[in-house]
């Protein structure tokens, strides 16, 4: 079982009883504003998404971690890795991403989980490069990206929704510097 402990968080694979909490997060328009076209997910969509995230873990040996608060056991959202098939222009690649419930923003949890996920990618899984893909204007994500030490690489557009995207990247050498 893949688990990472940080000072305040447990990063782990998904459990069946994460569905309700993750569905609440995905149903919040504040959370989804910068995700794809900004649509919220219904319960079935979140159930399918969790199934896909678990499949990616099984197929790739990495994936999106469920992020749990150690102090309370609450599910705060996800942080972790995925293959960005939706964006052929950057492939082959592994991307880091994050989504927390709004009540968990502004406490450094996303950065703490993202740092641990990046270490997992580059040091544990032996990947040599990790990218991030963020919508232009998503300053909260850009803040996390900056704190991870990722460098701007290119701008592109979402192939389906057409909005501008920033691509940042970091490799193992830069990570260790
Ligand atoms: C993107 C997202 C994960 C960022 O979360 P966040 O809480 O803003 O990010 P951080 O964990 O870096 O925390 C930010 C702030 O917490 C504050 N903070 C409070 N206590 C802290 C602590 N103990 N340690 C560190 N920072 C702390 C810091 O001031 C920090 O702000 P700064 O970077 O300006 O210094 C969040 O906005 C989100 O889930 N958005 C919706 C989903 C989304 O848009 N995902 C990306 C697009 S696909």
mmCIF file with all atom_site columns, N, CA, C and O and ligand atoms in Angstrom, residues 8 31 34-35 98-100 104-111 138 140-141 143-144 147, ligand 1:
data_model
loop_
_atom_site.group_PDB
_atom_site.id
_atom_site.type_symbol
_atom_site.label_atom_id
_atom_site.label_alt_id
_atom_site.label_comp_id
_atom_site.label_asym_id
_atom_site.label_entity_id
_atom_site.label_seq_id
_atom_site.pdbx_PDB_ins_code
_atom_site.Cartn_x
_atom_site.Cartn_y
_atom_site.Cartn_z
_atom_site.occupancy
_atom_site.B_iso_or_equiv
_atom_site.pdbx_formal_charge
_atom_site.auth_seq_id
_atom_site.auth_comp_id
_atom_site.auth_asym_id
_atom_site.auth_atom_id
_atom_site.pdbx_PDB_model_num
ATOM   1   N N   . UNK A 1 8   ? 1.349   17.161 8.571   1.00 0.00 ? 8   UNK A N   1
ATOM   2   C CA  . UNK A 1 8   ? -0.076  17.323 8.915   1.00 0.00 ? 8   UNK A CA  1
ATOM   3   C C   . UNK A 1 8   ? -1.026  16.445 8.112   1.00 0.00 ? 8   UNK A C   1
ATOM   4   O O   . UNK A 1 8   ? -2.239  16.475 8.350   1.00 0.00 ? 8   UNK A O   1
ATOM   5   N N   . UNK A 1 31  ? -14.508 25.547 -6.178  1.00 0.00 ? 31  UNK A N   1
ATOM   6   C CA  . UNK A 1 31  ? -13.406 24.591 -6.351  1.00 0.00 ? 31  UNK A CA  1
ATOM   7   C C   . UNK A 1 31  ? -13.166 24.315 -7.833  1.00 0.00 ? 31  UNK A C   1
ATOM   8   O O   . UNK A 1 31  ? -12.028 24.203 -8.291  1.00 0.00 ? 31  UNK A O   1
ATOM   9   N N   . UNK A 1 34  ? -11.451 26.605 -12.020 1.00 0.00 ? 34  UNK A N   1
ATOM   10  C CA  . UNK A 1 34  ? -10.307 26.541 -12.946 1.00 0.00 ? 34  UNK A CA  1
ATOM   11  C C   . UNK A 1 34  ? -10.072 25.137 -13.477 1.00 0.00 ? 34  UNK A C   1
ATOM   12  O O   . UNK A 1 34  ? -9.040  24.867 -14.089 1.00 0.00 ? 34  UNK A O   1
ATOM   13  N N   . UNK A 1 35  ? -11.010 24.220 -13.223 1.00 0.00 ? 35  UNK A N   1
ATOM   14  C CA  . UNK A 1 35  ? -10.853 22.821 -13.651 1.00 0.00 ? 35  UNK A CA  1
ATOM   15  C C   . UNK A 1 35  ? -11.627 22.631 -14.958 1.00 0.00 ? 35  UNK A C   1
ATOM   16  O O   . UNK A 1 35  ? -12.840 22.875 -15.007 1.00 0.00 ? 35  UNK A O   1
ATOM   17  N N   . UNK A 1 98  ? -3.719  19.176 -8.125  1.00 0.00 ? 98  UNK A N   1
ATOM   18  C CA  . UNK A 1 98  ? -4.282  19.328 -6.774  1.00 0.00 ? 98  UNK A CA  1
ATOM   19  C C   . UNK A 1 98  ? -5.702  19.847 -6.840  1.00 0.00 ? 98  UNK A C   1
ATOM   20  O O   . UNK A 1 98  ? -6.079  20.568 -7.758  1.00 0.00 ? 98  UNK A O   1
ATOM   21  N N   . UNK A 1 99  ? -6.489  19.461 -5.860  1.00 0.00 ? 99  UNK A N   1
ATOM   22  C CA  . UNK A 1 99  ? -7.859  19.975 -5.700  1.00 0.00 ? 99  UNK A CA  1
ATOM   23  C C   . UNK A 1 99  ? -8.279  19.747 -4.253  1.00 0.00 ? 99  UNK A C   1
ATOM   24  O O   . UNK A 1 99  ? -8.415  18.596 -3.825  1.00 0.00 ? 99  UNK A O   1
ATOM   25  N N   . UNK A 1 100 ? -8.441  20.817 -3.515  1.00 0.00 ? 100 UNK A N   1
ATOM   26  C CA  . UNK A 1 100 ? -8.863  20.705 -2.109  1.00 0.00 ? 100 UNK A CA  1
ATOM   27  C C   . UNK A 1 100 ? -10.206 21.384 -1.922  1.00 0.00 ? 100 UNK A C   1
ATOM   28  O O   . UNK A 1 100 ? -10.527 22.368 -2.618  1.00 0.00 ? 100 UNK A O   1
ATOM   29  N N   . UNK A 1 104 ? -10.360 23.984 3.145   1.00 0.00 ? 104 UNK A N   1
ATOM   30  C CA  . UNK A 1 104 ? -8.971  23.574 3.420   1.00 0.00 ? 104 UNK A CA  1
ATOM   31  C C   . UNK A 1 104 ? -7.946  24.465 2.710   1.00 0.00 ? 104 UNK A C   1
ATOM   32  O O   . UNK A 1 104 ? -6.760  24.185 2.739   1.00 0.00 ? 104 UNK A O   1
ATOM   33  N N   . UNK A 1 105 ? -8.403  25.500 2.044   1.00 0.00 ? 105 UNK A N   1
ATOM   34  C CA  . UNK A 1 105 ? -7.466  26.418 1.371   1.00 0.00 ? 105 UNK A CA  1
ATOM   35  C C   . UNK A 1 105 ? -6.820  27.356 2.405   1.00 0.00 ? 105 UNK A C   1
ATOM   36  O O   . UNK A 1 105 ? -7.356  27.598 3.487   1.00 0.00 ? 105 UNK A O   1
ATOM   37  N N   . UNK A 1 106 ? -5.686  27.922 1.995   1.00 0.00 ? 106 UNK A N   1
ATOM   38  C CA  . UNK A 1 106 ? -5.059  28.985 2.786   1.00 0.00 ? 106 UNK A CA  1
ATOM   39  C C   . UNK A 1 106 ? -4.377  28.498 4.048   1.00 0.00 ? 106 UNK A C   1
ATOM   40  O O   . UNK A 1 106 ? -4.100  29.284 4.951   1.00 0.00 ? 106 UNK A O   1
ATOM   41  N N   . UNK A 1 107 ? -4.080  27.208 4.106   1.00 0.00 ? 107 UNK A N   1
ATOM   42  C CA  . UNK A 1 107 ? -3.422  26.663 5.303   1.00 0.00 ? 107 UNK A CA  1
ATOM   43  C C   . UNK A 1 107 ? -2.131  25.925 4.955   1.00 0.00 ? 107 UNK A C   1
ATOM   44  O O   . UNK A 1 107 ? -1.544  25.254 5.800   1.00 0.00 ? 107 UNK A O   1
ATOM   45  N N   . UNK A 1 108 ? -1.726  26.044 3.697   1.00 0.00 ? 108 UNK A N   1
ATOM   46  C CA  . UNK A 1 108 ? -0.485  25.415 3.277   1.00 0.00 ? 108 UNK A CA  1
ATOM   47  C C   . UNK A 1 108 ? -0.606  23.919 3.010   1.00 0.00 ? 108 UNK A C   1
ATOM   48  O O   . UNK A 1 108 ? 0.391   23.248 2.739   1.00 0.00 ? 108 UNK A O   1
ATOM   49  N N   . UNK A 1 109 ? -1.815  23.362 3.072   1.00 0.00 ? 109 UNK A N   1
ATOM   50  C CA  . UNK A 1 109 ? -1.977  21.914 2.871   1.00 0.00 ? 109 UNK A CA  1
ATOM   51  C C   . UNK A 1 109 ? -1.644  21.504 1.428   1.00 0.00 ? 109 UNK A C   1
ATOM   52  O O   . UNK A 1 109 ? -1.030  20.444 1.205   1.00 0.00 ? 109 UNK A O   1
ATOM   53  N N   . UNK A 1 110 ? -2.067  22.322 0.456   1.00 0.00 ? 110 UNK A N   1
ATOM   54  C CA  . UNK A 1 110 ? -1.821  21.950 -0.945  1.00 0.00 ? 110 UNK A CA  1
ATOM   55  C C   . UNK A 1 110 ? -0.323  21.891 -1.218  1.00 0.00 ? 110 UNK A C   1
ATOM   56  O O   . UNK A 1 110 ? 0.177   20.948 -1.844  1.00 0.00 ? 110 UNK A O   1
ATOM   57  N N   . UNK A 1 111 ? 0.394   22.892 -0.729  1.00 0.00 ? 111 UNK A N   1
ATOM   58  C CA  . UNK A 1 111 ? 1.842   22.913 -0.965  1.00 0.00 ? 111 UNK A CA  1
ATOM   59  C C   . UNK A 1 111 ? 2.536   21.759 -0.237  1.00 0.00 ? 111 UNK A C   1
ATOM   60  O O   . UNK A 1 111 ? 3.464   21.149 -0.772  1.00 0.00 ? 111 UNK A O   1
ATOM   61  N N   . UNK A 1 138 ? -5.238  31.162 -12.898 1.00 0.00 ? 138 UNK A N   1
ATOM   62  C CA  . UNK A 1 138 ? -5.395  30.355 -11.682 1.00 0.00 ? 138 UNK A CA  1
ATOM   63  C C   . UNK A 1 138 ? -4.209  30.655 -10.754 1.00 0.00 ? 138 UNK A C   1
ATOM   64  O O   . UNK A 1 138 ? -3.247  29.906 -10.674 1.00 0.00 ? 138 UNK A O   1
ATOM   65  N N   . UNK A 1 140 ? -3.912  30.700 -7.526  1.00 0.00 ? 140 UNK A N   1
ATOM   66  C CA  . UNK A 1 140 ? -3.672  29.804 -6.375  1.00 0.00 ? 140 UNK A CA  1
ATOM   67  C C   . UNK A 1 140 ? -2.763  28.648 -6.805  1.00 0.00 ? 140 UNK A C   1
ATOM   68  O O   . UNK A 1 140 ? -1.816  28.293 -6.092  1.00 0.00 ? 140 UNK A O   1
ATOM   69  N N   . UNK A 1 141 ? -3.027  28.087 -7.987  1.00 0.00 ? 141 UNK A N   1
ATOM   70  C CA  . UNK A 1 141 ? -2.162  26.998 -8.471  1.00 0.00 ? 141 UNK A CA  1
ATOM   71  C C   . UNK A 1 141 ? -0.769  27.532 -8.807  1.00 0.00 ? 141 UNK A C   1
ATOM   72  O O   . UNK A 1 141 ? 0.246   26.875 -8.526  1.00 0.00 ? 141 UNK A O   1
ATOM   73  N N   . UNK A 1 143 ? 0.835   29.845 -7.429  1.00 0.00 ? 143 UNK A N   1
ATOM   74  C CA  . UNK A 1 143 ? 1.540   29.982 -6.150  1.00 0.00 ? 143 UNK A CA  1
ATOM   75  C C   . UNK A 1 143 ? 2.168   28.668 -5.710  1.00 0.00 ? 143 UNK A C   1
ATOM   76  O O   . UNK A 1 143 ? 3.324   28.627 -5.278  1.00 0.00 ? 143 UNK A O   1
ATOM   77  N N   . UNK A 1 144 ? 1.375   27.602 -5.808  1.00 0.00 ? 144 UNK A N   1
ATOM   78  C CA  . UNK A 1 144 ? 1.887   26.277 -5.422  1.00 0.00 ? 144 UNK A CA  1
ATOM   79  C C   . UNK A 1 144 ? 3.032   25.886 -6.358  1.00 0.00 ? 144 UNK A C   1
ATOM   80  O O   . UNK A 1 144 ? 4.097   25.421 -5.911  1.00 0.00 ? 144 UNK A O   1
ATOM   81  N N   . UNK A 1 147 ? 6.202   27.624 -5.469  1.00 0.00 ? 147 UNK A N   1
ATOM   82  C CA  . UNK A 1 147 ? 6.816   27.107 -4.239  1.00 0.00 ? 147 UNK A CA  1
ATOM   83  C C   . UNK A 1 147 ? 7.479   25.740 -4.471  1.00 0.00 ? 147 UNK A C   1
ATOM   84  O O   . UNK A 1 147 ? 8.400   25.369 -3.764  1.00 0.00 ? 147 UNK A O   1
HETATM 85  C C1  . LIG B 2 .   ? -5.050  25.310 -5.992  1.00 0.00 ? 1   LIG B C1  1
HETATM 86  C C2  . LIG B 2 .   ? -5.247  25.005 -4.511  1.00 0.00 ? 1   LIG B C2  1
HETATM 87  C C3  . LIG B 2 .   ? -5.016  23.524 -4.244  1.00 0.00 ? 1   LIG B C3  1
HETATM 88  C C4  . LIG B 2 .   ? -4.267  25.844 -3.701  1.00 0.00 ? 1   LIG B C4  1
HETATM 89  O O1  . LIG B 2 .   ? -4.537  25.687 -2.336  1.00 0.00 ? 1   LIG B O1  1
HETATM 90  P P1  . LIG B 2 .   ? -3.960  26.740 -1.271  1.00 0.00 ? 1   LIG B P1  1
HETATM 91  O O2  . LIG B 2 .   ? -4.488  26.387 0.037   1.00 0.00 ? 1   LIG B O2  1
HETATM 92  O O3  . LIG B 2 .   ? -4.197  28.107 -1.794  1.00 0.00 ? 1   LIG B O3  1
HETATM 93  O O4  . LIG B 2 .   ? -2.388  26.505 -1.372  1.00 0.00 ? 1   LIG B O4  1
HETATM 94  P P2  . LIG B 2 .   ? -1.257  26.360 -0.265  1.00 0.00 ? 1   LIG B P2  1
HETATM 95  O O5  . LIG B 2 .   ? -1.309  25.026 0.371   1.00 0.00 ? 1   LIG B O5  1
HETATM 96  O O6  . LIG B 2 .   ? 0.007   26.694 -0.945  1.00 0.00 ? 1   LIG B O6  1
HETATM 97  O O7  . LIG B 2 .   ? -1.615  27.411 0.843   1.00 0.00 ? 1   LIG B O7  1
HETATM 98  C C5  . LIG B 2 .   ? -1.639  28.789 0.544   1.00 0.00 ? 1   LIG B C5  1
HETATM 99  C C6  . LIG B 2 .   ? -1.460  29.673 1.735   1.00 0.00 ? 1   LIG B C6  1
HETATM 100 O O8  . LIG B 2 .   ? -1.677  29.060 2.991   1.00 0.00 ? 1   LIG B O8  1
HETATM 101 C C7  . LIG B 2 .   ? -1.048  29.927 3.965   1.00 0.00 ? 1   LIG B C7  1
HETATM 102 N N1  . LIG B 2 .   ? -0.707  29.140 5.163   1.00 0.00 ? 1   LIG B N1  1
HETATM 103 C C8  . LIG B 2 .   ? -1.408  29.161 6.313   1.00 0.00 ? 1   LIG B C8  1
HETATM 104 N N2  . LIG B 2 .   ? -0.863  28.314 7.193   1.00 0.00 ? 1   LIG B N2  1
HETATM 105 C C9  . LIG B 2 .   ? 0.202   27.748 6.608   1.00 0.00 ? 1   LIG B C9  1
HETATM 106 C C10 . LIG B 2 .   ? 1.166   26.787 7.018   1.00 0.00 ? 1   LIG B C10 1
HETATM 107 N N3  . LIG B 2 .   ? 1.113   26.222 8.228   1.00 0.00 ? 1   LIG B N3  1
HETATM 108 N N4  . LIG B 2 .   ? 2.130   26.416 6.157   1.00 0.00 ? 1   LIG B N4  1
HETATM 109 C C11 . LIG B 2 .   ? 2.190   26.965 4.925   1.00 0.00 ? 1   LIG B C11 1
HETATM 110 N N5  . LIG B 2 .   ? 1.311   27.899 4.470   1.00 0.00 ? 1   LIG B N5  1
HETATM 111 C C12 . LIG B 2 .   ? 0.316   28.273 5.301   1.00 0.00 ? 1   LIG B C12 1
HETATM 112 C C13 . LIG B 2 .   ? 0.129   30.566 3.292   1.00 0.00 ? 1   LIG B C13 1
HETATM 113 O O9  . LIG B 2 .   ? 0.090   31.932 3.536   1.00 0.00 ? 1   LIG B O9  1
HETATM 114 C C14 . LIG B 2 .   ? -0.070  30.243 1.816   1.00 0.00 ? 1   LIG B C14 1
HETATM 115 O O10 . LIG B 2 .   ? -0.091  31.413 1.034   1.00 0.00 ? 1   LIG B O10 1
HETATM 116 P P3  . LIG B 2 .   ? 1.242   31.971 0.301   1.00 0.00 ? 1   LIG B P3  1
HETATM 117 O O11 . LIG B 2 .   ? 1.637   30.951 -0.724  1.00 0.00 ? 1   LIG B O11 1
HETATM 118 O O12 . LIG B 2 .   ? 0.757   33.216 -0.321  1.00 0.00 ? 1   LIG B O12 1
HETATM 119 O O13 . LIG B 2 .   ? 2.265   32.158 1.362   1.00 0.00 ? 1   LIG B O13 1
HETATM 120 C C15 . LIG B 2 .   ? -6.699  25.367 -4.092  1.00 0.00 ? 1   LIG B C15 1
HETATM 121 O O14 . LIG B 2 .   ? -6.918  26.722 -4.373  1.00 0.00 ? 1   LIG B O14 1
HETATM 122 C C16 . LIG B 2 .   ? -7.743  24.520 -4.802  1.00 0.00 ? 1   LIG B C16 1
HETATM 123 O O15 . LIG B 2 .   ? -7.992  23.376 -4.447  1.00 0.00 ? 1   LIG B O15 1
HETATM 124 N N6  . LIG B 2 .   ? -8.388  25.102 -5.828  1.00 0.00 ? 1   LIG B N6  1
HETATM 125 C C17 . LIG B 2 .   ? -9.472  24.417 -6.536  1.00 0.00 ? 1   LIG B C17 1
HETATM 126 C C18 . LIG B 2 .   ? -8.995  23.326 -7.464  1.00 0.00 ? 1   LIG B C18 1
HETATM 127 C C19 . LIG B 2 .   ? -8.065  23.852 -8.540  1.00 0.00 ? 1   LIG B C19 1
HETATM 128 O O16 . LIG B 2 .   ? -8.253  24.933 -9.030  1.00 0.00 ? 1   LIG B O16 1
HETATM 129 N N7  . LIG B 2 .   ? -7.078  23.029 -8.904  1.00 0.00 ? 1   LIG B N7  1
HETATM 130 C C20 . LIG B 2 .   ? -6.136  23.392 -9.925  1.00 0.00 ? 1   LIG B C20 1
HETATM 131 C C21 . LIG B 2 .   ? -6.712  23.469 -11.269 1.00 0.00 ? 1   LIG B C21 1
HETATM 132 S S1  . LIG B 2 .   ? -6.909  21.914 -12.065 1.00 0.00 ? 1   LIG B S1  1
#
